[in-house]
């Protein structure tokens, strides 16, 4: 991406294309997403400053930005209606697109694609679980979002990233990256490559059940890590689910699993010191309770039987994707230092090893009768 554009002159020319009321003040890098370039944009009118989220959309990944934004327009509009229907505040409880002055949901400057969202104030996204309650509330928010999407008509959406969580396809891509070895890094990571291959029997555990129809294909979020949900600074509750780029057909087991992958790691996703990386079973139980309380009977028995496997699979798949990216020269996930994708792969593999040891307990916890307090809306 063209990073030369990150200066005031560039942004102050960009801002007038959007339907915003105010003069440009500043625009600075924001958040810790791995995919898009995110900025906090501030504008001012009559001495009053307003913040927005400006994103340069990752066009390398999202080849058809029109289709991507079509999906986001529909999902945000759907979310807005549901929030309004229960008397909530749509400006804080869902992502809200700020259109261009010509009424489009994004702006193309001839090189890059940009979009603007209303900044959700008084809420925070966390990079790790500070306290179990935060994780519980994030689970409730994602569970409610799943229930909301259950009412959404899948046929209206483009599948913007086909096979996104098709672990078999991810494995094939990984083998191709090993074979091509474009950066000459494969020898250095022989041990890791072997580990992925030794665990390849995991690949079909969920995709096969989706193909046979045992696990229903639903409209899901597909990227449910903790920093994609905003928690209200006052109440501590999950306020808004964000990062809707990957809302597509998928499985609840994956959405549940991706939250576990990220949140139940006692260390950071890219922690270089593996002695700090452990699977926190206590947090797994916390998330499970929050998720089940929010999805209620919207989840099938089979899905519950595959929640624990979803966590293992998402972690295996993500580790494999990090290793693939390392082999391909760090071209997919944003990195801020050399070796970061390899560190990320290591943490995921460590988590899978530890989850496999306690898999029976994970399964038992996910399938026992649930008597928690419902947190449905
Ligand atoms: P990526 O796809 O790169 O992960 P995200 O859409 O998740 O990008 O945005 C990155 C970060 O920016 C989020 O983790 C969050 O901290 C912040 N963010 C995104 N949208 C908003 C918003 N509407 N209001 C406030 N913060 C936001
Ligand atoms: C990316 O966009 P972000 O940072 O929320 C990635 C996810 C990975 C995650 C790993 C579109 O999520 O699939 O699980 O990094 N998103 C995309 O942290 O590939
Ligand atoms: Mg994100």
Tab-separated table of C-alpha atoms and ligand atoms in Angstrom:
chain	number	residue	atom	x	y	z
A	1	UNK	CA	0.000	0.000	0.000
A	2	UNK	CA	1.092	3.540	-0.646
A	3	UNK	CA	2.291	4.781	2.748
A	4	UNK	CA	3.671	7.989	1.225
A	5	UNK	CA	0.152	9.330	1.418
A	6	UNK	CA	0.017	9.386	5.204
A	7	UNK	CA	0.317	13.108	5.760
A	8	UNK	CA	-1.947	16.053	6.554
A	9	UNK	CA	-1.935	17.385	3.002
A	10	UNK	CA	-3.206	14.085	1.677
A	11	UNK	CA	-5.898	13.601	4.314
A	12	UNK	CA	-7.163	17.173	4.222
A	13	UNK	CA	-7.823	16.724	0.509
A	14	UNK	CA	-9.508	13.384	1.075
A	15	UNK	CA	-11.897	14.507	3.814
A	16	UNK	CA	-14.043	16.899	1.717
A	17	UNK	CA	-15.142	13.930	-0.395
A	18	UNK	CA	-17.098	12.569	2.583
A	19	UNK	CA	-20.377	13.904	3.966
A	20	UNK	CA	-18.811	15.242	7.167
A	21	UNK	CA	-19.510	18.496	8.820
A	22	UNK	CA	-16.256	20.194	9.786
A	23	UNK	CA	-12.746	21.168	8.806
A	24	UNK	CA	-9.830	18.786	8.881
A	25	UNK	CA	-7.808	18.785	12.123
A	26	UNK	CA	-5.752	15.587	12.172
A	27	UNK	CA	-5.594	11.974	11.075
A	28	UNK	CA	-3.427	9.438	12.904
A	29	UNK	CA	-2.918	5.698	12.738
A	30	UNK	CA	-5.260	3.844	15.019
A	31	UNK	CA	-5.932	0.367	16.416
A	32	UNK	CA	-4.148	-2.906	15.941
A	33	UNK	CA	-5.948	-4.554	13.012
A	34	UNK	CA	-3.842	-6.744	10.740
A	35	UNK	CA	-5.684	-6.051	7.484
A	36	UNK	CA	-6.825	-2.513	6.743
A	37	UNK	CA	-4.995	0.768	7.364
A	38	UNK	CA	-7.034	2.407	10.104
A	39	UNK	CA	-6.842	6.067	11.150
A	40	UNK	CA	-8.552	8.237	13.716
A	41	UNK	CA	-9.697	11.337	11.868
A	42	UNK	CA	-10.657	14.512	13.728
A	43	UNK	CA	-12.648	17.355	12.192
A	44	UNK	CA	-13.816	20.585	13.799
A	45	UNK	CA	-16.827	22.838	13.441
A	46	UNK	CA	-17.600	25.860	15.599
A	47	UNK	CA	-14.957	24.844	18.112
A	48	UNK	CA	-16.392	21.340	18.431
A	49	UNK	CA	-14.286	18.378	17.421
A	50	UNK	CA	-15.699	15.121	16.084
A	51	UNK	CA	-13.756	11.908	15.554
A	52	UNK	CA	-14.237	9.392	12.752
A	53	UNK	CA	-12.621	6.153	11.739
A	54	UNK	CA	-11.061	6.399	8.292
A	55	UNK	CA	-9.899	3.189	6.658
A	56	UNK	CA	-7.875	2.501	3.583
A	57	UNK	CA	-9.378	-0.797	2.515
A	58	UNK	CA	-6.935	-3.607	1.843
A	59	UNK	CA	-7.474	-3.803	-1.875
A	60	UNK	CA	-4.907	-6.546	-2.332
A	61	UNK	CA	-7.165	-8.833	-0.334
A	62	UNK	CA	-10.580	-7.397	-1.133
A	63	UNK	CA	-10.435	-7.428	-4.908
A	64	UNK	CA	-13.988	-6.226	-5.337
A	65	UNK	CA	-14.504	-3.332	-2.951
A	66	UNK	CA	-17.966	-2.655	-4.389
A	67	UNK	CA	-19.140	-6.110	-3.310
A	68	UNK	CA	-17.437	-5.804	0.070
A	69	UNK	CA	-19.141	-2.490	0.773
A	70	UNK	CA	-22.477	-3.772	-0.529
A	71	UNK	CA	-22.318	-6.432	2.209
A	72	UNK	CA	-21.379	-3.906	4.875
A	73	UNK	CA	-24.142	-1.514	3.818
A	74	UNK	CA	-26.722	-4.283	4.174
A	75	UNK	CA	-25.416	-5.655	7.459
A	76	UNK	CA	-25.063	-2.233	9.106
A	77	UNK	CA	-28.555	-1.223	7.939
A	78	UNK	CA	-29.976	-4.472	9.329
A	79	UNK	CA	-28.168	-3.961	12.623
A	80	UNK	CA	-29.391	-0.383	12.824
A	81	UNK	CA	-33.026	-1.418	12.408
A	82	UNK	CA	-32.763	-4.010	15.115
A	83	UNK	CA	-31.110	-1.544	17.523
A	84	UNK	CA	-33.794	1.059	16.804
A	85	UNK	CA	-36.546	-1.520	17.301
A	86	UNK	CA	-35.396	-2.180	20.860
A	87	UNK	CA	-34.870	1.495	21.609
A	88	UNK	CA	-31.061	1.412	21.515
A	89	UNK	CA	-28.632	3.979	20.135
A	90	UNK	CA	-27.552	2.958	16.605
A	91	UNK	CA	-24.716	5.514	16.538
A	92	UNK	CA	-23.010	3.592	19.338
A	93	UNK	CA	-24.316	0.064	18.943
A	94	UNK	CA	-23.524	-0.578	15.296
A	95	UNK	CA	-21.001	0.480	12.759
A	96	UNK	CA	-22.344	3.425	10.809
A	97	UNK	CA	-20.971	4.327	7.394
A	98	UNK	CA	-20.375	8.006	6.638
A	99	UNK	CA	-21.110	8.189	2.898
A	100	UNK	CA	-19.308	10.268	0.313
A	101	UNK	CA	-20.911	13.492	-0.852
A	102	UNK	CA	-22.196	11.614	-3.898
A	103	UNK	CA	-23.863	9.032	-1.672
A	104	UNK	CA	-21.417	6.160	-2.078
A	105	UNK	CA	-20.223	4.023	0.809
A	106	UNK	CA	-16.565	4.387	-0.203
A	107	UNK	CA	-14.291	6.702	-2.146
A	108	UNK	CA	-11.727	5.679	-4.773
A	109	UNK	CA	-8.950	8.221	-5.342
A	110	UNK	CA	-7.549	6.497	-8.410
A	111	UNK	CA	-5.163	4.358	-6.358
A	112	UNK	CA	-6.796	3.374	-3.075
A	113	UNK	CA	-10.250	2.804	-1.612
A	114	UNK	CA	-11.334	4.658	1.530
A	115	UNK	CA	-14.320	4.449	3.847
A	116	UNK	CA	-15.358	6.364	6.928
A	117	UNK	CA	-17.271	5.179	9.976
A	118	UNK	CA	-18.772	7.129	12.837
A	119	UNK	CA	-16.347	6.823	15.753
A	120	UNK	CA	-17.921	4.856	18.570
A	121	UNK	CA	-17.084	7.009	21.584
A	122	UNK	CA	-16.900	5.936	25.215
A	123	UNK	CA	-15.991	2.373	24.334
A	124	UNK	CA	-12.766	0.403	23.978
A	125	UNK	CA	-11.414	-2.575	22.080
A	126	UNK	CA	-8.907	-4.671	24.034
A	127	UNK	CA	-5.848	-6.502	22.746
A	128	UNK	CA	-5.983	-9.071	25.528
A	129	UNK	CA	-8.364	-10.142	28.262
A	130	UNK	CA	-7.786	-7.897	31.311
A	131	UNK	CA	-10.523	-9.401	33.427
A	132	UNK	CA	-12.815	-12.395	32.904
A	133	UNK	CA	-15.874	-10.145	32.938
A	134	UNK	CA	-14.699	-8.332	29.798
A	135	UNK	CA	-14.328	-11.629	28.030
A	136	UNK	CA	-17.764	-12.724	29.209
A	137	UNK	CA	-19.307	-9.518	27.884
A	138	UNK	CA	-17.525	-9.923	24.550
A	139	UNK	CA	-19.031	-13.403	24.314
A	140	UNK	CA	-22.502	-12.013	24.975
A	141	UNK	CA	-21.982	-9.395	22.257
A	142	UNK	CA	-20.807	-11.942	19.693
A	143	UNK	CA	-23.564	-14.365	20.719
A	144	UNK	CA	-26.192	-11.662	20.244
A	145	UNK	CA	-24.657	-10.714	16.928
A	146	UNK	CA	-24.927	-14.359	15.851
A	147	UNK	CA	-28.619	-14.368	16.811
A	148	UNK	CA	-29.136	-11.159	14.867
A	149	UNK	CA	-27.439	-12.555	11.761
A	150	UNK	CA	-29.582	-15.687	12.002
A	151	UNK	CA	-32.441	-13.508	10.733
A	152	UNK	CA	-30.405	-12.146	7.843
A	153	UNK	CA	-30.974	-13.452	4.336
A	154	UNK	CA	-27.665	-15.031	3.239
A	155	UNK	CA	-28.555	-14.841	-0.443
A	156	UNK	CA	-28.180	-11.031	-0.323
A	157	UNK	CA	-24.470	-11.258	0.485
A	158	UNK	CA	-21.461	-11.709	-1.767
A	159	UNK	CA	-18.948	-14.264	-0.568
A	160	UNK	CA	-16.118	-11.733	-0.669
A	161	UNK	CA	-13.408	-14.137	0.496
A	162	UNK	CA	-14.403	-17.609	-0.721
A	163	UNK	CA	-13.166	-20.532	1.388
A	164	UNK	CA	-12.140	-18.142	4.146
A	165	UNK	CA	-12.427	-20.817	6.837
A	166	UNK	CA	-12.107	-23.847	4.627
A	167	UNK	CA	-9.266	-25.495	6.515
A	168	UNK	CA	-8.645	-28.018	3.749
A	169	UNK	CA	-8.128	-25.206	1.246
A	170	UNK	CA	-5.931	-23.351	3.740
A	171	UNK	CA	-3.824	-26.482	4.085
A	172	UNK	CA	-3.450	-26.800	0.326
A	173	UNK	CA	-2.349	-23.152	0.152
A	174	UNK	CA	0.155	-23.822	2.911
A	175	UNK	CA	1.627	-26.817	1.049
A	176	UNK	CA	1.881	-24.697	-2.100
A	177	UNK	CA	3.743	-21.991	-0.157
A	178	UNK	CA	6.167	-24.590	1.215
A	179	UNK	CA	6.707	-25.950	-2.262
A	180	UNK	CA	7.203	-22.528	-3.887
A	181	UNK	CA	9.375	-21.276	-1.001
A	182	UNK	CA	9.635	-17.869	-2.651
A	183	UNK	CA	11.765	-16.361	0.142
A	184	UNK	CA	13.948	-19.388	0.775
A	185	UNK	CA	12.639	-19.623	4.363
A	186	UNK	CA	11.313	-23.197	4.288
A	187	UNK	CA	14.514	-24.819	5.568
A	188	UNK	CA	14.611	-22.583	8.591
A	189	UNK	CA	11.063	-23.630	9.569
A	190	UNK	CA	11.236	-27.343	8.808
A	191	UNK	CA	10.153	-28.197	12.345
A	192	UNK	CA	7.056	-25.997	12.085
A	193	UNK	CA	6.187	-27.380	8.637
A	194	UNK	CA	6.403	-30.904	10.001
A	195	UNK	CA	4.161	-29.972	12.928
A	196	UNK	CA	1.472	-28.610	10.587
A	197	UNK	CA	1.636	-31.739	8.432
A	198	UNK	CA	1.451	-34.036	11.464
A	199	UNK	CA	-1.774	-32.336	12.519
A	200	UNK	CA	-3.373	-32.222	9.071
A	201	UNK	CA	-6.024	-34.771	10.023
A	202	UNK	CA	-7.699	-31.868	11.832
A	203	UNK	CA	-8.473	-30.128	8.539
A	204	UNK	CA	-11.700	-31.949	7.701
A	205	UNK	CA	-13.201	-32.034	11.203
A	206	UNK	CA	-15.639	-29.196	10.570
A	207	UNK	CA	-15.653	-28.593	6.807
A	208	UNK	CA	-16.726	-32.202	6.258
A	209	UNK	CA	-19.652	-31.740	8.676
A	210	UNK	CA	-20.658	-28.534	6.909
A	211	UNK	CA	-20.521	-30.306	3.555
A	212	UNK	CA	-22.642	-33.195	4.844
A	213	UNK	CA	-25.156	-30.722	6.299
A	214	UNK	CA	-24.665	-31.887	9.915
A	215	UNK	CA	-23.358	-28.435	10.845
A	216	UNK	CA	-25.526	-25.666	9.378
A	217	UNK	CA	-23.999	-22.973	7.207
A	218	UNK	CA	-25.125	-19.620	8.608
A	219	UNK	CA	-24.344	-15.966	8.097
A	220	UNK	CA	-21.492	-15.440	10.534
A	221	UNK	CA	-18.925	-12.793	11.433
A	222	UNK	CA	-15.838	-14.946	10.748
A	223	UNK	CA	-13.339	-12.701	12.587
A	224	UNK	CA	-14.487	-12.661	16.183
A	225	UNK	CA	-11.346	-11.732	18.025
A	226	UNK	CA	-11.537	-9.546	21.083
A	227	UNK	CA	-10.357	-6.394	19.333
A	228	UNK	CA	-13.325	-6.625	16.957
A	229	UNK	CA	-15.846	-5.886	19.702
A	230	UNK	CA	-16.219	-2.592	21.544
A	231	UNK	CA	-16.923	-2.694	25.271
A	232	UNK	CA	-18.752	0.229	26.867
A	233	UNK	CA	-16.418	2.162	29.190
A	234	UNK	CA	-19.280	2.933	31.618
A	235	UNK	CA	-21.209	-0.312	31.842
A	236	UNK	CA	-18.495	-2.782	30.779
A	237	UNK	CA	-21.008	-4.427	28.448
A	238	UNK	CA	-20.350	-5.394	24.840
A	239	UNK	CA	-21.597	-2.421	22.882
A	240	UNK	CA	-20.860	-3.009	19.197
A	241	UNK	CA	-19.444	-5.741	17.035
A	242	UNK	CA	-17.149	-4.160	14.445
A	243	UNK	CA	-14.896	-5.234	11.545
A	244	UNK	CA	-17.677	-6.566	9.339
A	245	UNK	CA	-15.498	-7.253	6.283
A	246	UNK	CA	-15.843	-11.001	6.638
A	247	UNK	CA	-19.575	-11.340	7.324
A	248	UNK	CA	-20.304	-14.281	5.033
A	249	UNK	CA	-21.612	-17.820	5.150
A	250	UNK	CA	-19.730	-19.699	7.877
A	251	UNK	CA	-20.170	-21.694	11.063
A	252	UNK	CA	-20.974	-20.714	14.642
A	253	UNK	CA	-18.244	-23.128	15.677
A	254	UNK	CA	-15.686	-20.985	13.884
A	255	UNK	CA	-16.963	-17.749	15.362
A	256	UNK	CA	-16.877	-19.256	18.831
A	257	UNK	CA	-13.484	-20.806	18.113
A	258	UNK	CA	-11.795	-17.666	16.876
A	259	UNK	CA	-12.694	-15.803	20.072
A	260	UNK	CA	-11.178	-18.634	22.091
A	261	UNK	CA	-8.052	-18.698	19.929
A	262	UNK	CA	-7.329	-15.063	20.672
A	263	UNK	CA	-8.783	-14.477	24.135
A	264	UNK	CA	-7.738	-17.673	25.911
A	265	UNK	CA	-4.070	-17.134	25.139
A	266	UNK	CA	-2.307	-16.073	28.346
A	267	UNK	CA	0.189	-14.177	26.189
A	268	UNK	CA	-0.030	-11.940	23.154
A	269	UNK	CA	-0.784	-13.390	19.723
A	270	UNK	CA	2.802	-12.551	18.675
A	271	UNK	CA	4.521	-13.323	22.000
A	272	UNK	CA	8.103	-14.429	21.239
A	273	UNK	CA	8.540	-16.043	24.689
A	274	UNK	CA	6.506	-19.247	24.537
A	275	UNK	CA	6.803	-19.830	28.291
A	276	UNK	CA	4.173	-17.056	28.551
A	277	UNK	CA	1.777	-18.742	26.155
A	278	UNK	CA	-0.806	-21.058	27.671
A	279	UNK	CA	-4.366	-22.029	26.954
A	280	UNK	CA	-6.547	-20.620	29.734
A	281	UNK	CA	-9.281	-23.155	30.360
A	282	UNK	CA	-10.890	-20.858	32.931
A	283	UNK	CA	-11.419	-18.202	30.260
A	284	UNK	CA	-12.750	-20.829	27.860
A	285	UNK	CA	-15.467	-21.623	30.399
A	286	UNK	CA	-16.135	-17.919	30.894
A	287	UNK	CA	-16.596	-17.325	27.168
A	288	UNK	CA	-18.732	-20.434	26.796
A	289	UNK	CA	-21.118	-19.246	29.516
A	290	UNK	CA	-21.473	-15.811	27.930
A	291	UNK	CA	-21.919	-17.175	24.415
A	292	UNK	CA	-24.511	-19.809	25.360
A	293	UNK	CA	-26.465	-17.300	27.443
A	294	UNK	CA	-26.774	-15.058	24.374
A	295	UNK	CA	-27.369	-17.526	21.539
A	296	UNK	CA	-29.926	-19.470	23.597
A	297	UNK	CA	-31.611	-22.270	21.659
A	298	UNK	CA	-30.409	-20.748	18.383
A	299	UNK	CA	-27.537	-23.227	18.495
A	300	UNK	CA	-28.006	-26.883	17.533
A	301	UNK	CA	-26.799	-29.843	19.591
A	302	UNK	CA	-24.320	-30.728	16.843
A	303	UNK	CA	-22.906	-27.226	16.852
A	304	UNK	CA	-22.405	-27.454	20.593
A	305	UNK	CA	-20.556	-30.735	20.084
A	306	UNK	CA	-18.185	-28.952	17.703
A	307	UNK	CA	-17.524	-25.730	19.624
A	308	UNK	CA	-14.382	-27.112	21.268
A	309	UNK	CA	-13.136	-28.463	17.944
A	310	UNK	CA	-13.920	-25.061	16.421
A	311	UNK	CA	-11.481	-23.495	18.877
A	312	UNK	CA	-8.746	-25.987	18.030
A	313	UNK	CA	-9.357	-25.668	14.311
A	314	UNK	CA	-9.394	-21.897	14.209
A	315	UNK	CA	-6.114	-21.846	16.098
A	316	UNK	CA	-4.557	-24.489	13.871
A	317	UNK	CA	-5.785	-22.712	10.753
A	318	UNK	CA	-4.635	-19.293	11.900
A	319	UNK	CA	-1.189	-20.643	12.853
A	320	UNK	CA	-0.973	-22.229	9.424
A	321	UNK	CA	-1.940	-18.903	7.808
A	322	UNK	CA	0.739	-17.048	9.789
A	323	UNK	CA	3.354	-19.629	8.756
A	324	UNK	CA	2.180	-19.463	5.138
A	325	UNK	CA	2.551	-15.691	5.227
A	326	UNK	CA	6.011	-16.008	6.732
A	327	UNK	CA	6.981	-18.335	3.885
A	328	UNK	CA	5.494	-15.955	1.327
A	329	UNK	CA	7.404	-12.948	2.655
A	330	UNK	CA	4.887	-11.330	5.085
A	331	UNK	CA	2.544	-10.044	2.429
A	332	UNK	CA	-0.862	-10.645	4.034
A	333	UNK	CA	-0.869	-9.783	7.757
A	334	UNK	CA	0.523	-6.427	8.802
A	335	UNK	CA	3.879	-6.866	10.537
A	336	UNK	CA	5.843	-4.326	12.525
A	337	UNK	CA	9.025	-6.345	12.996
A	338	UNK	CA	10.896	-9.189	11.299
A	339	UNK	CA	9.878	-12.652	12.402
A	340	UNK	CA	6.515	-11.484	13.768
A	341	UNK	CA	4.463	-13.878	11.643
A	342	UNK	CA	6.662	-16.753	12.735
A	343	UNK	CA	6.201	-15.779	16.383
A	344	UNK	CA	2.461	-15.630	15.739
A	345	UNK	CA	2.541	-19.115	14.201
A	346	UNK	CA	4.429	-20.445	17.232
A	347	UNK	CA	1.866	-19.116	19.717
A	348	UNK	CA	-0.959	-20.711	17.757
A	349	UNK	CA	0.783	-24.089	17.589
A	350	UNK	CA	1.501	-23.973	21.324
A	351	UNK	CA	-2.164	-23.225	21.979
A	352	UNK	CA	-3.284	-26.142	19.797
A	353	UNK	CA	-0.928	-28.510	21.644
A	354	UNK	CA	-2.356	-27.435	24.981
A	355	UNK	CA	-5.973	-27.519	23.809
A	356	UNK	CA	-5.586	-31.028	22.442
A	357	UNK	CA	-4.477	-32.200	25.905
A	358	UNK	CA	-7.673	-30.890	27.509
A	359	UNK	CA	-9.973	-31.465	24.541
A	360	UNK	CA	-12.200	-33.912	26.448
A	361	UNK	CA	-12.796	-31.349	29.175
A	362	UNK	CA	-13.455	-28.645	26.594
A	363	UNK	CA	-15.994	-30.890	24.891
A	364	UNK	CA	-17.684	-31.841	28.159
A	365	UNK	CA	-17.989	-28.190	29.208
A	366	UNK	CA	-19.556	-27.239	25.860
A	367	UNK	CA	-22.120	-30.049	25.834
A	368	UNK	CA	-23.327	-30.187	29.422
A	369	UNK	CA	-26.825	-28.771	30.032
A	370	UNK	CA	-26.681	-25.014	30.273
A	371	UNK	CA	-28.486	-23.411	33.209
A	372	UNK	CA	-27.037	-19.908	33.031
A	373	UNK	CA	-29.071	-16.719	32.981
A	374	UNK	CA	-30.213	-15.858	29.444
A	375	UNK	CA	-28.661	-12.644	28.110
A	376	UNK	CA	-30.841	-12.320	25.026
A	377	UNK	CA	-32.442	-9.132	23.866
B	1	LIG	P1	-8.895	-4.527	10.584
B	1	LIG	O1	-9.796	-5.126	9.554
B	1	LIG	O2	-7.596	-4.106	10.036
B	1	LIG	O3	-8.767	-5.418	11.776
B	1	LIG	P2	-10.829	-2.966	12.098
B	1	LIG	O4	-12.061	-2.583	11.337
B	1	LIG	O5	-10.955	-4.088	13.044
B	1	LIG	O6	-9.628	-3.188	11.070
B	1	LIG	O7	-10.340	-1.649	12.878
B	1	LIG	C1	-9.126	-1.635	13.599
B	1	LIG	C2	-9.349	-1.038	14.981
B	1	LIG	O8	-9.874	0.299	14.870
B	1	LIG	C3	-10.363	-1.776	15.847
B	1	LIG	O9	-9.780	-2.871	16.533
B	1	LIG	C4	-10.839	-0.677	16.795
B	1	LIG	O10	-9.913	-0.490	17.856
B	1	LIG	C5	-10.801	0.567	15.916
B	1	LIG	N1	-12.126	0.861	15.326
B	1	LIG	C6	-12.639	0.377	14.170
B	1	LIG	N2	-13.868	0.889	13.926
B	1	LIG	C7	-14.143	1.731	14.948
B	1	LIG	C8	-15.251	2.615	15.258
B	1	LIG	N3	-16.314	2.710	14.459
B	1	LIG	N4	-15.166	3.364	16.391
B	1	LIG	C9	-14.079	3.292	17.199
B	1	LIG	N5	-13.011	2.500	16.960
B	1	LIG	C10	-13.028	1.728	15.851
B	2	LIG	C1	-7.017	-10.666	10.718
B	2	LIG	O1	-8.493	-7.873	10.497
B	2	LIG	P1	-8.151	-8.493	11.804
B	2	LIG	O2	-6.849	-8.041	12.356
B	2	LIG	O3	-9.303	-8.300	12.744
B	2	LIG	C2	-7.632	-11.692	9.774
B	2	LIG	C3	-8.266	-12.818	10.595
B	2	LIG	C4	-7.217	-13.465	11.492
B	2	LIG	C5	-6.609	-12.383	12.380
B	2	LIG	C6	-5.474	-12.925	13.222
B	2	LIG	C7	-9.718	-10.587	6.839
B	2	LIG	O4	-8.047	-10.078	11.500
B	2	LIG	O5	-8.783	-13.807	9.719
B	2	LIG	O6	-7.805	-14.458	12.297
B	2	LIG	O7	-6.081	-11.296	11.576
B	2	LIG	N1	-8.624	-11.060	8.925
B	2	LIG	C8	-8.673	-11.319	7.602
B	2	LIG	O8	-5.225	-12.048	14.278
B	2	LIG	O9	-7.908	-12.105	7.043
B	3	LIG	MG1	-10.111	-6.014	13.200
